[in-house]
XYZ file of N, CA and C in Angstrom:
216
model
N 6.676 -6.889 -7.727
C 8.008 -6.623 -8.247
C 8.945 -6.343 -7.087
N 10.096 -6.931 -7.153
C 11.107 -6.722 -6.140
C 11.861 -5.425 -6.410
N 12.572 -4.944 -5.404
C 13.450 -3.789 -5.551
C 14.548 -4.185 -6.538
N 14.656 -3.492 -7.680
C 15.598 -3.924 -8.714
C 17.051 -3.845 -8.266
N 17.358 -3.030 -7.263
C 18.741 -2.957 -6.794
C 19.141 -4.231 -6.059
N 18.158 -5.021 -5.614
C 18.429 -6.257 -4.887
C 18.454 -7.483 -5.798
N 18.094 -7.331 -7.056
C 18.054 -8.458 -7.977
C 19.454 -8.836 -8.454
N 19.681 -10.121 -8.613
C 20.943 -10.644 -9.122
C 20.664 -11.570 -10.305
N 21.659 -11.791 -11.127
C 21.519 -12.660 -12.295
C 21.037 -14.041 -11.857
N 20.049 -14.557 -12.561
C 19.491 -15.873 -12.262
C 18.253 -15.838 -11.398
N 17.996 -14.709 -10.731
C 16.820 -14.596 -9.868
C 15.563 -14.457 -10.710
N 14.445 -14.902 -10.147
C 13.143 -14.741 -10.788
C 12.436 -13.536 -10.191
N 11.652 -12.855 -11.015
C 10.883 -11.713 -10.557
C 9.639 -11.584 -11.414
N 8.807 -10.631 -11.094
C 7.560 -10.400 -11.829
C 7.464 -8.937 -12.212
N 6.859 -8.694 -13.363
C 6.615 -7.338 -13.855
C 5.160 -7.280 -14.297
N 4.476 -6.199 -13.968
C 3.123 -6.007 -14.469
C 3.167 -5.734 -15.968
N 2.235 -6.310 -16.712
C 2.223 -6.092 -18.157
C 2.038 -4.621 -18.506
N 1.473 -3.841 -17.599
C 1.301 -2.411 -17.834
C 2.620 -1.649 -17.770
N 3.685 -2.292 -17.278
C 4.998 -1.653 -17.173
C 5.876 -1.922 -18.393
N 5.436 -2.822 -19.286
C 6.242 -3.231 -20.431
C 5.493 -2.894 -21.711
N 6.141 -2.160 -22.605
C 5.510 -1.852 -23.885
C 5.598 -3.079 -24.776
N 4.452 -3.630 -25.136
C 4.360 -4.813 -25.984
C 5.203 -5.982 -25.467
N 4.892 -6.492 -24.262
C 5.670 -7.601 -23.698
C 5.598 -8.839 -24.589
N 6.737 -9.521 -24.719
C 6.806 -10.713 -25.557
C 7.687 -11.752 -24.872
N 7.191 -12.965 -24.783
C 7.941 -14.059 -24.169
C 9.245 -14.272 -24.935
N 10.335 -14.437 -24.181
C 11.637 -14.690 -24.764
C 12.462 -13.445 -25.025
N 11.851 -12.279 -24.958
C 12.566 -11.022 -25.197
C 13.120 -10.485 -23.877
N 14.191 -9.676 -23.987
C 14.815 -9.077 -22.810
C 14.443 -7.603 -22.715
N 14.245 -7.158 -21.472
C 13.844 -5.777 -21.198
C 14.735 -5.200 -20.113
N 14.925 -3.883 -20.164
C 15.802 -3.195 -19.228
C 15.027 -2.053 -18.578
N 15.431 -1.710 -17.363
C 14.753 -0.636 -16.634
C 15.768 0.242 -15.933
N 15.516 1.525 -15.927
C 16.336 2.469 -15.180
C 15.826 2.548 -13.744
N 16.675 3.043 -12.850
C 16.298 3.145 -11.436
C 15.143 4.101 -11.184
N 15.053 5.165 -11.981
C 14.084 6.221 -11.694
C 12.754 6.069 -12.427
N 12.451 4.879 -12.925
C 11.201 4.672 -13.653
C 10.660 3.276 -13.376
N 9.387 3.068 -13.661
C 8.783 1.746 -13.547
C 8.569 1.115 -14.917
N 9.018 1.778 -15.970
C 8.800 1.298 -17.320
C 9.979 0.451 -17.789
N 9.673 -0.703 -18.352
C 10.686 -1.596 -18.906
C 10.694 -1.435 -20.415
N 11.890 -1.254 -20.990
C 12.063 -1.052 -22.424
C 12.797 -2.236 -23.021
N 12.569 -2.482 -24.300
C 13.272 -3.550 -24.989
C 14.768 -3.317 -24.874
N 15.513 -4.345 -24.476
C 16.948 -4.222 -24.255
C 17.706 -4.205 -25.571
N 18.634 -3.262 -25.684
C 19.586 -3.235 -26.789
C 20.972 -3.203 -26.163
N 21.983 -3.394 -26.941
C 23.345 -3.415 -26.411
C 23.887 -2.016 -26.131
N 23.119 -0.976 -26.430
C 23.578 0.392 -26.184
C 23.758 0.607 -24.690
N 24.964 0.993 -24.263
C 25.178 1.216 -22.829
C 24.484 2.487 -22.341
N 23.989 2.433 -21.135
C 23.387 3.607 -20.501
C 23.621 3.495 -19.001
N 24.139 4.534 -18.420
C 24.512 4.489 -17.008
C 23.336 4.279 -16.065
N 22.153 4.749 -16.455
C 21.021 4.666 -15.539
C 20.241 3.357 -15.666
N 20.650 2.484 -16.559
C 19.970 1.193 -16.714
C 20.719 0.152 -15.899
N 19.987 -0.602 -15.117
C 20.671 -1.468 -14.161
C 20.443 -2.953 -14.341
N 19.226 -3.374 -14.642
C 18.896 -4.791 -14.639
C 18.197 -5.156 -15.949
N 18.581 -6.314 -16.500
C 17.929 -6.841 -17.703
C 17.215 -8.131 -17.319
N 15.961 -8.258 -17.750
C 15.192 -9.472 -17.488
C 14.678 -10.052 -18.800
N 14.519 -11.373 -18.822
C 13.907 -12.069 -19.960
C 12.529 -12.527 -19.519
N 11.523 -12.245 -20.311
C 10.175 -12.706 -19.979
C 10.067 -14.184 -20.319
N 9.765 -14.990 -19.301
C 9.634 -16.431 -19.472
C 8.211 -16.845 -19.827
N 7.248 -16.173 -19.225
C 5.838 -16.452 -19.531
C 4.996 -15.260 -19.079
N 3.816 -15.160 -19.662
C 2.876 -14.101 -19.298
C 1.594 -14.773 -18.855
N 1.151 -14.429 -17.653
C -0.088 -14.966 -17.105
C -0.968 -13.794 -16.703
N -2.030 -13.582 -17.430
C -2.921 -12.462 -17.134
C -2.196 -11.149 -17.268
N -2.121 -10.393 -16.185
C -1.465 -9.087 -16.227
C -0.079 -9.107 -15.577
N 0.541 -10.307 -15.485
C 1.856 -10.443 -14.875
C 2.815 -11.148 -15.830
N 4.013 -10.570 -15.985
C 5.095 -11.206 -16.733
C 6.032 -11.858 -15.725
N 6.258 -13.141 -15.872
C 7.208 -13.860 -15.024
C 8.555 -13.830 -15.739
N 9.589 -13.366 -15.049
C 10.870 -13.080 -15.674
C 12.043 -13.692 -14.916
N 13.170 -13.807 -15.642
C 14.444 -14.200 -15.063
C 15.437 -13.087 -15.335
N 16.209 -12.699 -14.314
C 17.244 -11.668 -14.494
C 18.387 -12.291 -15.303
N 18.733 -11.666 -16.423
C 19.784 -12.211 -17.284
C 21.081 -11.410 -17.204
N 21.014 -10.147 -16.827
C 22.214 -9.311 -16.728
C 22.028 -8.254 -15.654
N 23.119 -7.897 -15.033
C 23.143 -6.759 -14.121
C 24.225 -5.838 -14.659
N 23.826 -4.656 -15.099
C 24.711 -3.795 -15.861
C 25.622 -2.922 -15.023
N 25.289 -2.698 -13.780
C 26.165 -1.832 -12.970
C 26.253 -2.322 -11.548
């Protein structure tokens, strides 16, 4: 996983399946700076949430993702 502060919209990244609760291909997940846990993205604004990714595929224990939004 890359440093989330360096990610930009359109970039590809990877997330361990252990970091995502019930990972699902095609769904978007968001993460705060102070945690390694990715949560299902909702439109509710939160200042500590920075990057939204969409899971493109899951291979073993890795989710391959594309950054879809940068919130701050």
